[in-house]
Amino acid sequence: MVEKVIVIGAGVYGAAVTAALARRGARVLLVDAGAPAGGTSGSTFSWTNASTKHPRSYHDLGVAGMAAHRGLAAEVPGGDWYHEGGNLQWAAGADEREKLRRKVADVLDYGYEARWLSRAEALELEPDLDPAELPADEIVHFPREGWIEPARLIDHLLSGAFSRGAVLVPDDAVIGLEVVGAVVCAVRLASGRRLVADAVVNCAGPRAGAIAGLAGLNLPMRNTRGVLVRTSPVEVSISRVIHAPQVHLRPAGAGRLLLHTRAIDGAVRVSDTGETSADESAVEEMLEASRVLCPRIRPATVESIRVGERPIPGDGLPVLGRAVELPNFFFAVSHSGVTLSVYAGDLVAAEVLGEDRDEALAAFRFERFSSERFSSERPSPAGR
Ligand SMILES: Cc1cc2nc3c(=O)[nH]c(=O)nc-3n(C[C@H](O)[C@H](O)[C@H](O)COP(=O)(O)OP(=O)(O)OC[C@H]3O[C@@H](n4cnc5c(N)ncnc54)[C@H](O)[C@@H]3O)c2cc1C
């Protein structure tokens, strides 16, 4: 019987899995090389969505993830880390407009909520956008999308888990897994501690491949880096996620905005010692694009720049649930983890404790990487 579980990694996944395990009565040790929310979950755009996710199984997981956030925030007094303000998106150029039309047609076909707006309708939602920057029509609104504050969510999930007896082991990296036969028996930490467990869950985000390797499993990852810029507080009424061709933005608390573009991800610099930073001119260009889109942003300055690493399994899809060859070792690893973790973390926790949910997890099993179907050359499914 599984009683004592070690969860590796205290990002959104580790927090969600720990909370769900503790709620079900398990004894959980949550181990992190640093502090909760110190990894990718502290450097993310954190847009909750399913409009970018294919195939259908991934889309459905995203929809379930969004519903789980909605449900959790509604049941917790002060659950205002969750902001379901919607997402406005439009494209520039014939090819991009055609791509957006196809994307919207696909998700409407799935039964997802999306509506085309005219410029005037979009301006009713976001009156501070410069009308000259918007197309006359074909602005899509996804009303059930939004964004969350991951650090506050993690804090909520972990404080609930700690009150049920879960224990955090911070600042101590997992450096070894003891595997005897087909069972992981113990976890070895950099401090020299050895922790025994009935089950181990790999929630190490971008380092999930390395943790799998310690268990003798090969999890291919193709992580990418992304740059996020937080502005100083500014008097502007942006109240939802906006994906304009030149810049992506959303509110970031107390009048701040969070900015991102695909182009800026190419401006990451990595020093010889592994320190990451972003090219200053690219940051300034992105800030300027946001000022053009929304002139009231003009007084804003750059308050912080964060570089995050997206944990992307080799075929772009989540890796969730038990490893068949090592049945007490589990995965909860994906890109779009902010959207998915509360729901997917609960499914994984249930499976750890023997409540298998094959129908929900079948498309996301680790074993697909050992089958001949997988090739790292496969085109990747869409997803932020
Ligand atoms: C620029 C950017 C934009 C993004 N935008 C979105 C978005 O809009 N919507 C969305 O849903 N998702 C988005 N994502 C992805 C999302 O942020 C991640 O999928 C999610 O945060 C991953 O959470 P995690 O818990 O798996 O990993 P992490 O938050 O990285 O947590 C993993 C933890 O494991 C710990 N760890 C690692 N190795 C060890 C070890 N050996 N021993 C002990 N601990 C270890 C780390 O210290 C870390 O705390 C974005 C990511 C980036 C970088």
GROMACS .gro file of C-alpha atoms and ligand atoms in nm:
model
  437
    1MET     CA    1   0.000   0.000   0.000
    2VAL     CA    2   0.126   0.348  -0.084
    3GLU     CA    3   0.155   0.563   0.228
    4LYS     CA    4   0.466   0.773   0.192
    5VAL     CA    5   0.521   0.963  -0.132
    6ILE     CA    6   0.814   1.180  -0.238
    7VAL     CA    7   0.728   1.455  -0.484
    8ILE     CA    8   1.030   1.605  -0.663
    9GLY     CA    9   0.983   1.971  -0.757
   10ALA     CA   10   0.773   2.247  -0.599
   11GLY     CA   11   0.638   2.428  -0.903
   12VAL     CA   12   0.273   2.428  -1.006
   13TYR     CA   13   0.281   2.054  -1.074
   14GLY     CA   14   0.456   1.956  -0.753
   15ALA     CA   15   0.223   2.178  -0.551
   16ALA     CA   16  -0.088   2.039  -0.722
   17VAL     CA   17   0.024   1.677  -0.682
   18THR     CA   18   0.127   1.733  -0.318
   19ALA     CA   19  -0.206   1.899  -0.235
   20ALA     CA   20  -0.407   1.622  -0.402
   21LEU     CA   21  -0.204   1.347  -0.231
   22ALA     CA   22  -0.232   1.512   0.112
   23ARG     CA   23  -0.608   1.557   0.064
   24ARG     CA   24  -0.633   1.182   0.004
   25GLY     CA   25  -0.444   1.107   0.326
   26ALA     CA   26  -0.094   1.026   0.194
   27ARG     CA   27   0.221   1.132   0.380
   28VAL     CA   28   0.409   1.356   0.139
   29LEU     CA   29   0.765   1.484   0.136
   30LEU     CA   30   0.805   1.758  -0.124
   31VAL     CA   31   1.170   1.801  -0.219
   32ASP     CA   32   1.303   2.098  -0.414
   33ALA     CA   33   1.652   2.204  -0.515
   34GLY     CA   34   1.547   2.560  -0.432
   35ALA     CA   35   1.221   2.711  -0.307
   36PRO     CA   36   0.856   2.671  -0.414
   37ALA     CA   37   0.780   2.865  -0.735
   38GLY     CA   38   1.152   2.921  -0.789
   39GLY     CA   39   1.153   2.738  -1.125
   40THR     CA   40   0.955   2.793  -1.445
   41SER     CA   41   0.635   2.850  -1.248
   42GLY     CA   42   0.789   3.175  -1.124
   43SER     CA   43   0.871   3.293  -1.479
   44THR     CA   44   0.567   3.224  -1.693
   45PHE     CA   45   0.302   3.411  -1.889
   46SER     CA   46   0.050   3.184  -1.709
   47TRP     CA   47  -0.230   3.222  -1.962
   48THR     CA   48  -0.497   2.959  -1.905
   49ASN     CA   49  -0.615   2.832  -2.239
   50ALA     CA   50  -0.706   2.541  -2.462
   51SER     CA   51  -0.726   2.732  -2.789
   52THR     CA   52  -0.369   2.643  -2.884
   53LYS     CA   53  -0.389   2.274  -2.801
   54HIS     CA   54  -0.411   1.985  -3.049
   55PRO     CA   55  -0.483   1.697  -3.082
   56ARG     CA   56  -0.829   1.666  -2.931
   57SER     CA   57  -0.709   1.480  -2.620
   58TYR     CA   58  -0.470   1.766  -2.538
   59HIS     CA   59  -0.739   2.026  -2.603
   60ASP     CA   60  -0.977   1.840  -2.371
   61LEU     CA   61  -0.709   1.826  -2.100
   62GLY     CA   62  -0.671   2.204  -2.135
   63VAL     CA   63  -1.046   2.258  -2.104
   64ALA     CA   64  -1.053   2.036  -1.795
   65GLY     CA   65  -0.754   2.230  -1.657
   66MET     CA   66  -0.937   2.560  -1.702
   67ALA     CA   67  -1.248   2.420  -1.535
   68ALA     CA   68  -1.038   2.296  -1.241
   69HIS     CA   69  -0.891   2.645  -1.188
   70ARG     CA   70  -1.239   2.798  -1.205
   71GLY     CA   71  -1.372   2.546  -0.954
   72LEU     CA   72  -1.081   2.583  -0.711
   73ALA     CA   73  -1.087   2.963  -0.717
   74ALA     CA   74  -1.464   2.962  -0.661
   75GLU     CA   75  -1.445   2.734  -0.358
   76VAL     CA   76  -1.163   2.921  -0.181
   77PRO     CA   77  -1.239   3.253  -0.014
   78GLY     CA   78  -0.980   3.493  -0.156
   79GLY     CA   79  -0.912   3.266  -0.456
   80ASP     CA   80  -0.844   3.575  -0.664
   81TRP     CA   81  -0.514   3.446  -0.806
   82TYR     CA   82  -0.735   3.328  -1.093
   83HIS     CA   83  -0.841   3.590  -1.350
   84GLU     CA   84  -1.088   3.465  -1.608
   85GLY     CA   85  -1.096   3.787  -1.809
   86GLY     CA   86  -1.080   3.629  -2.155
   87ASN     CA   87  -0.826   3.660  -2.434
   88LEU     CA   88  -0.837   3.884  -2.741
   89GLN     CA   89  -0.633   3.782  -3.042
   90TRP     CA   90  -0.587   3.896  -3.400
   91ALA     CA   91  -0.339   3.843  -3.679
   92ALA     CA   92  -0.156   4.050  -3.939
   93GLY     CA   93  -0.096   3.940  -4.297
   94ALA     CA   94  -0.293   3.702  -4.513
   95ASP     CA   95  -0.116   3.382  -4.400
   96GLU     CA   96  -0.145   3.454  -4.028
   97ARG     CA   97  -0.510   3.557  -4.067
   98GLU     CA   98  -0.583   3.232  -4.247
   99LYS     CA   99  -0.405   3.037  -3.969
  100LEU     CA  100  -0.614   3.214  -3.706
  101ARG     CA  101  -0.937   3.142  -3.901
  102ARG     CA  102  -0.844   2.772  -3.912
  103LYS     CA  103  -0.757   2.766  -3.543
  104VAL     CA  104  -1.087   2.927  -3.446
  105ALA     CA  105  -1.283   2.694  -3.676
  106ASP     CA  106  -1.109   2.393  -3.515
  107VAL     CA  107  -1.183   2.492  -3.156
  108LEU     CA  108  -1.541   2.593  -3.238
  109ASP     CA  109  -1.574   2.245  -3.382
  110TYR     CA  110  -1.455   2.106  -3.048
  111GLY     CA  111  -1.732   2.304  -2.877
  112TYR     CA  112  -1.493   2.565  -2.729
  113GLU     CA  113  -1.619   2.918  -2.668
  114ALA     CA  114  -1.488   3.171  -2.920
  115ARG     CA  115  -1.647   3.468  -3.093
  116TRP     CA  116  -1.532   3.695  -3.374
  117LEU     CA  117  -1.548   4.064  -3.285
  118SER     CA  118  -1.534   4.382  -3.488
  119ARG     CA  119  -1.291   4.659  -3.396
  120ALA     CA  120  -1.573   4.849  -3.220
  121GLU     CA  121  -1.668   4.544  -3.014
  122ALA     CA  122  -1.307   4.480  -2.914
  123LEU     CA  123  -1.269   4.844  -2.810
  124GLU     CA  124  -1.570   4.809  -2.584
  125LEU     CA  125  -1.375   4.539  -2.398
  126GLU     CA  126  -1.038   4.715  -2.409
  127PRO     CA  127  -1.098   5.089  -2.461
  128ASP     CA  128  -0.731   5.187  -2.415
  129LEU     CA  129  -0.612   5.004  -2.728
  130ASP     CA  130  -0.530   5.235  -3.018
  131PRO     CA  131  -0.812   5.180  -3.274
  132ALA     CA  132  -0.564   5.233  -3.558
  133GLU     CA  133  -0.373   4.923  -3.440
  134LEU     CA  134  -0.676   4.695  -3.464
  135PRO     CA  135  -0.813   4.536  -3.781
  136ALA     CA  136  -1.172   4.628  -3.872
  137ASP     CA  137  -1.285   4.274  -3.796
  138GLU     CA  138  -1.164   3.918  -3.727
  139ILE     CA  139  -1.058   3.984  -3.370
  140VAL     CA  140  -1.127   3.665  -3.179
  141HIS     CA  141  -1.241   3.664  -2.819
  142PHE     CA  142  -1.200   3.350  -2.608
  143PRO     CA  143  -1.412   3.448  -2.307
  144ARG     CA  144  -1.322   3.156  -2.076
  145GLU     CA  145  -0.947   3.204  -2.101
  146GLY     CA  146  -0.752   3.412  -1.854
  147TRP     CA  147  -0.439   3.406  -1.644
  148ILE     CA  148  -0.333   3.312  -1.295
  149GLU     CA  149  -0.079   3.424  -1.038
  150PRO     CA  150   0.120   3.100  -1.003
  151ALA     CA  151   0.308   3.191  -0.684
  152ARG     CA  152  -0.019   3.262  -0.501
  153LEU     CA  153  -0.175   2.942  -0.634
  154ILE     CA  154   0.128   2.740  -0.522
  155ASP     CA  155   0.115   2.906  -0.183
  156HIS     CA  156  -0.253   2.816  -0.145
  157LEU     CA  157  -0.201   2.454  -0.255
  158LEU     CA  158   0.099   2.404  -0.029
  159SER     CA  159  -0.045   2.567   0.281
  160GLY     CA  160  -0.343   2.329   0.254
  161ALA     CA  161  -0.106   2.034   0.208
  162PHE     CA  162   0.117   2.140   0.502
  163SER     CA  163  -0.188   2.165   0.727
  164ARG     CA  164  -0.255   1.799   0.638
  165GLY     CA  165   0.098   1.697   0.732
  166ALA     CA  166   0.293   1.731   0.406
  167VAL     CA  167   0.653   1.840   0.462
  168LEU     CA  168   0.873   2.057   0.240
  169VAL     CA  169   1.244   1.978   0.204
  170PRO     CA  170   1.380   2.292   0.034
  171ASP     CA  171   1.728   2.374  -0.101
  172ASP     CA  172   1.825   2.011  -0.140
  173ALA     CA  173   1.856   1.867  -0.489
  174VAL     CA  174   1.771   1.507  -0.568
  175ILE     CA  175   2.095   1.353  -0.695
  176GLY     CA  176   2.007   0.985  -0.696
  177LEU     CA  177   1.722   0.736  -0.699
  178GLU     CA  178   1.773   0.389  -0.555
  179VAL     CA  179   1.604   0.133  -0.777
  180VAL     CA  180   1.590  -0.230  -0.668
  181GLY     CA  181   1.432  -0.463  -0.922
  182ALA     CA  182   1.144  -0.262  -1.064
  183VAL     CA  183   1.089  -0.050  -0.753
  184VAL     CA  184   1.222   0.294  -0.656
  185CYS     CA  185   1.302   0.252  -0.287
  186ALA     CA  186   1.470   0.577  -0.188
  187VAL     CA  187   1.573   0.922  -0.299
  188ARG     CA  188   1.923   1.057  -0.231
  189LEU     CA  189   1.973   1.429  -0.177
  190ALA     CA  190   2.271   1.658  -0.225
  191SER     CA  191   2.289   1.710   0.153
  192GLY     CA  192   2.356   1.340   0.198
  193ARG     CA  193   2.007   1.261   0.327
  194ARG     CA  194   1.841   0.941   0.208
  195LEU     CA  195   1.461   0.944   0.202
  196VAL     CA  196   1.267   0.619   0.167
  197ALA     CA  197   0.934   0.619  -0.010
  198ASP     CA  198   0.657   0.394  -0.138
  199ALA     CA  199   0.623   0.608  -0.452
  200VAL     CA  200   0.805   0.894  -0.623
  201VAL     CA  201   0.652   1.161  -0.848
  202ASN     CA  202   0.871   1.347  -1.096
  203CYS     CA  203   0.752   1.710  -1.107
  204ALA     CA  204   1.094   1.855  -1.187
  205GLY     CA  205   0.973   2.067  -1.481
  206PRO     CA  206   1.260   2.140  -1.721
  207ARG     CA  207   1.482   1.898  -1.527
  208ALA     CA  208   1.230   1.610  -1.549
  209GLY     CA  209   1.448   1.434  -1.807
  210ALA     CA  210   1.743   1.433  -1.566
  211ILE     CA  211   1.529   1.293  -1.283
  212ALA     CA  212   1.391   1.023  -1.514
  213GLY     CA  213   1.751   0.941  -1.605
  214LEU     CA  214   1.833   0.881  -1.236
  215ALA     CA  215   1.565   0.610  -1.247
  216GLY     CA  216   1.712   0.463  -1.568
  217LEU     CA  217   1.431   0.600  -1.787
  218ASN     CA  218   1.485   0.806  -2.100
  219LEU     CA  219   1.246   1.102  -2.118
  220PRO     CA  220   1.336   1.315  -2.420
  221MET     CA  221   1.287   1.686  -2.359
  222ARG     CA  222   1.317   1.978  -2.598
  223ASN     CA  223   1.291   2.273  -2.360
  224THR     CA  224   1.293   2.629  -2.489
  225ARG     CA  225   1.360   2.957  -2.310
  226GLY     CA  226   1.123   3.251  -2.299
  227VAL     CA  227   1.156   3.613  -2.185
  228LEU     CA  228   0.893   3.796  -1.982
  229VAL     CA  229   0.906   4.167  -1.908
  230ARG     CA  230   0.713   4.323  -1.622
  231THR     CA  231   0.646   4.694  -1.650
  232SER     CA  232   0.623   4.949  -1.375
  233PRO     CA  233   0.267   5.039  -1.266
  234VAL     CA  234   0.092   5.249  -1.530
  235GLU     CA  235  -0.255   5.402  -1.564
  236VAL     CA  236  -0.404   5.184  -1.833
  237SER     CA  237  -0.719   4.977  -1.835
  238ILE     CA  238  -0.590   4.650  -1.988
  239SER     CA  239  -0.793   4.385  -1.809
  240ARG     CA  240  -0.743   4.064  -2.004
  241VAL     CA  241  -0.489   3.863  -2.203
  242ILE     CA  242  -0.416   4.023  -2.540
  243HIS     CA  243  -0.234   3.853  -2.827
  244ALA     CA  244  -0.163   4.124  -3.082
  245PRO     CA  245   0.070   4.044  -3.372
  246GLN     CA  246   0.346   4.270  -3.232
  247VAL     CA  247   0.319   4.193  -2.860
  248HIS     CA  248   0.139   3.977  -2.606
  249LEU     CA  249   0.035   4.135  -2.279
  250ARG     CA  250  -0.174   4.090  -1.972
  251PRO     CA  251  -0.222   4.262  -1.637
  252ALA     CA  252   0.040   4.168  -1.377
  253GLY     CA  253  -0.099   4.318  -1.058
  254ALA     CA  254  -0.110   4.670  -0.910
  255GLY     CA  255  -0.121   4.838  -1.251
  256ARG     CA  256   0.173   4.646  -1.392
  257LEU     CA  257   0.169   4.462  -1.725
  258LEU     CA  258   0.347   4.146  -1.834
  259LEU     CA  259   0.482   4.154  -2.190
  260HIS     CA  260   0.598   3.877  -2.420
  261THR     CA  261   0.657   3.816  -2.791
  262ARG     CA  262   0.777   3.512  -2.980
  263ALA     CA  263   1.059   3.724  -3.123
  264ILE     CA  264   1.200   3.813  -2.781
  265ASP     CA  265   1.250   3.448  -2.699
  266GLY     CA  266   1.526   3.459  -2.960
  267ALA     CA  267   1.697   3.735  -2.760
  268VAL     CA  268   1.797   3.514  -2.466
  269ARG     CA  269   2.167   3.515  -2.386
  270VAL     CA  270   2.331   3.241  -2.182
  271SER     CA  271   2.666   3.321  -2.019
  272ASP     CA  272   2.956   3.077  -1.978
  273THR     CA  273   2.838   3.017  -1.622
  274GLY     CA  274   2.482   2.941  -1.738
  275GLU     CA  275   2.331   3.277  -1.630
  276THR     CA  276   2.047   3.386  -1.859
  277SER     CA  277   1.959   3.741  -1.966
  278ALA     CA  278   1.780   3.911  -2.253
  279ASP     CA  279   1.915   4.148  -2.513
  280GLU     CA  280   1.827   4.502  -2.398
  281SER     CA  281   1.740   4.637  -2.741
  282ALA     CA  282   1.492   4.351  -2.795
  283VAL     CA  283   1.331   4.432  -2.458
  284GLU     CA  284   1.305   4.801  -2.550
  285GLU     CA  285   1.155   4.708  -2.889
  286MET     CA  286   0.888   4.500  -2.719
  287LEU     CA  287   0.806   4.778  -2.473
  288GLU     CA  288   0.778   5.019  -2.766
  289ALA     CA  289   0.542   4.778  -2.948
  290SER     CA  290   0.318   4.775  -2.640
  291ARG     CA  291   0.320   5.158  -2.635
  292VAL     CA  292   0.216   5.169  -2.999
  293LEU     CA  293  -0.066   4.925  -2.934
  294CYS     CA  294  -0.177   5.112  -2.626
  295PRO     CA  295  -0.050   5.472  -2.600
  296ARG     CA  296  -0.134   5.499  -2.228
  297ILE     CA  297   0.148   5.250  -2.162
  298ARG     CA  298   0.400   5.519  -2.272
  299PRO     CA  299   0.514   5.622  -1.919
  300ALA     CA  300   0.582   5.259  -1.822
  301THR     CA  301   0.938   5.143  -1.767
  302VAL     CA  302   1.085   4.796  -1.735
  303GLU     CA  303   1.057   4.678  -1.376
  304SER     CA  304   1.192   4.326  -1.422
  305ILE     CA  305   1.300   4.081  -1.688
  306ARG     CA  306   1.268   3.708  -1.627
  307VAL     CA  307   1.392   3.424  -1.842
  308GLY     CA  308   1.197   3.100  -1.797
  309GLU     CA  309   1.258   2.754  -1.936
  310ARG     CA  310   0.958   2.574  -2.082
  311PRO     CA  311   0.955   2.205  -1.984
  312ILE     CA  312   0.863   2.047  -2.318
  313PRO     CA  313   0.856   1.669  -2.354
  314GLY     CA  314   0.998   1.545  -2.686
  315ASP     CA  315   0.668   1.532  -2.875
  316GLY     CA  316   0.525   1.847  -2.713
  317LEU     CA  317   0.254   1.661  -2.520
  318PRO     CA  318   0.227   1.617  -2.141
  319VAL     CA  319   0.379   1.312  -1.972
  320LEU     CA  320   0.146   1.203  -1.693
  321GLY     CA  321   0.103   0.903  -1.468
  322ARG     CA  322   0.282   0.578  -1.389
  323ALA     CA  323   0.589   0.443  -1.568
  324VAL     CA  324   0.495   0.086  -1.657
  325GLU     CA  325   0.851  -0.047  -1.617
  326LEU     CA  326   0.884   0.119  -1.276
  327PRO     CA  327   0.531   0.108  -1.136
  328ASN     CA  328   0.597   0.323  -0.827
  329PHE     CA  329   0.752   0.606  -1.031
  330PHE     CA  330   0.519   0.870  -1.178
  331PHE     CA  331   0.541   1.171  -1.408
  332ALA     CA  332   0.365   1.507  -1.397
  333VAL     CA  333   0.552   1.703  -1.662
  334SER     CA  334   0.434   1.934  -1.937
  335HIS     CA  335   0.447   2.262  -2.110
  336SER     CA  336   0.129   2.469  -2.045
  337GLY     CA  337   0.164   2.339  -1.692
  338VAL     CA  338  -0.002   2.644  -1.544
  339THR     CA  339  -0.321   2.564  -1.735
  340LEU     CA  340  -0.307   2.190  -1.673
  341SER     CA  341  -0.152   2.128  -1.332
  342VAL     CA  342  -0.448   2.153  -1.094
  343TYR     CA  343  -0.649   1.902  -1.298
  344ALA     CA  344  -0.365   1.682  -1.423
  345GLY     CA  345  -0.193   1.686  -1.082
  346ASP     CA  346  -0.510   1.549  -0.926
  347LEU     CA  347  -0.528   1.266  -1.182
  348VAL     CA  348  -0.165   1.173  -1.117
  349ALA     CA  349  -0.210   1.183  -0.738
  350ALA     CA  350  -0.514   0.955  -0.768
  351GLU     CA  351  -0.310   0.709  -0.974
  352VAL     CA  352  -0.025   0.712  -0.720
  353LEU     CA  353  -0.276   0.595  -0.461
  354GLY     CA  354  -0.419   0.324  -0.684
  355GLU     CA  355  -0.722   0.502  -0.831
  356ASP     CA  356  -0.616   0.456  -1.192
  357ARG     CA  357  -0.770   0.689  -1.450
  358ASP     CA  358  -0.667   0.523  -1.774
  359GLU     CA  359  -0.926   0.692  -1.992
  360ALA     CA  360  -0.804   1.039  -1.887
  361LEU     CA  361  -0.430   0.966  -1.904
  362ALA     CA  362  -0.404   0.720  -2.197
  363ALA     CA  363  -0.285   0.982  -2.447
  364PHE     CA  364  -0.014   1.110  -2.212
  365ARG     CA  365   0.167   0.796  -2.098
  366PHE     CA  366   0.548   0.791  -2.081
  367GLU     CA  367   0.554   0.463  -2.274
  368ARG     CA  368   0.479   0.638  -2.604
  369PHE     CA  369   0.846   0.740  -2.615
  370SER     CA  370   0.964   0.381  -2.618
  371SER     CA  371   0.729   0.281  -2.898
  372GLU     CA  372   0.836   0.302  -3.261
  373ARG     CA  373   0.568   0.563  -3.318
  374PHE     CA  374   0.781   0.828  -3.150
  375SER     CA  375   1.043   1.021  -3.337
  376SER     CA  376   1.180   1.355  -3.218
  377GLU     CA  377   1.132   1.475  -3.577
  378ARG     CA  378   0.754   1.453  -3.544
  379PRO     CA  379   0.578   1.786  -3.596
  380SER     CA  380   0.491   1.926  -3.257
  381PRO     CA  381   0.135   1.984  -3.143
  382ALA     CA  382   0.048   2.348  -3.104
  383GLY     CA  383   0.054   2.498  -2.756
  384ARG     CA  384   0.193   2.805  -2.587
  385LIG     C1  385   0.812   3.221  -2.112
  385LIG     C2  386   0.711   3.116  -2.070
  385LIG     C3  387   0.576   3.137  -2.094
  385LIG     C4  388   0.484   3.040  -2.054
  385LIG     N1  389   0.352   3.066  -2.073
  385LIG     C5  390   0.261   2.978  -2.030
  385LIG     C6  391   0.123   3.010  -2.041
  385LIG     O1  392   0.086   3.118  -2.088
  385LIG     N2  393   0.033   2.919  -1.995
  385LIG     C7  394   0.073   2.798  -1.941
  385LIG     O2  395  -0.014   2.720  -1.901
  385LIG     N3  396   0.202   2.766  -1.930
  385LIG     C8  397   0.297   2.853  -1.973
  385LIG     N4  398   0.430   2.823  -1.963
  385LIG     C9  399   0.468   2.689  -1.914
  385LIG    C10  400   0.448   2.675  -1.765
  385LIG     O3  401   0.496   2.787  -1.699
  385LIG    C11  402   0.519   2.548  -1.719
  385LIG     O4  403   0.465   2.437  -1.789
  385LIG    C12  404   0.501   2.525  -1.570
  385LIG     O5  405   0.535   2.638  -1.494
  385LIG    C13  406   0.586   2.406  -1.528
  385LIG     O6  407   0.569   2.385  -1.391
  385LIG     P1  408   0.647   2.268  -1.320
  385LIG     O7  409   0.596   2.257  -1.184
  385LIG     O8  410   0.643   2.147  -1.408
  385LIG     O9  411   0.800   2.316  -1.327
  385LIG     P2  412   0.879   2.422  -1.236
  385LIG    O10  413   0.795   2.535  -1.199
  385LIG    O11  414   1.007   2.451  -1.309
  385LIG    O12  415   0.910   2.341  -1.106
  385LIG    C14  416   1.006   2.237  -1.105
  385LIG    C15  417   1.079   2.240  -0.974
  385LIG    O13  418   1.165   2.128  -0.972
  385LIG    C16  419   1.280   2.163  -0.899
  385LIG     N5  420   1.389   2.071  -0.935
  385LIG    C17  421   1.451   2.057  -1.054
  385LIG     N6  422   1.547   1.963  -1.044
  385LIG    C18  423   1.545   1.917  -0.917
  385LIG    C19  424   1.621   1.823  -0.845
  385LIG     N7  425   1.721   1.753  -0.901
  385LIG     N8  426   1.593   1.803  -0.715
  385LIG    C20  427   1.493   1.872  -0.653
  385LIG     N9  428   1.418   1.965  -0.718
  385LIG    C21  429   1.445   1.987  -0.847
  385LIG    C22  430   1.308   2.307  -0.941
  385LIG    O14  431   1.386   2.374  -0.843
  385LIG    C23  432   1.168   2.363  -0.956
  385LIG    O15  433   1.126   2.433  -0.841
  385LIG    C24  434   0.527   2.918  -1.996
  385LIG    C25  435   0.662   2.898  -1.971
  385LIG    C26  436   0.754   2.997  -2.006
  385LIG    C27  437   0.899   2.976  -1.976
   0.00000   0.00000   0.00000
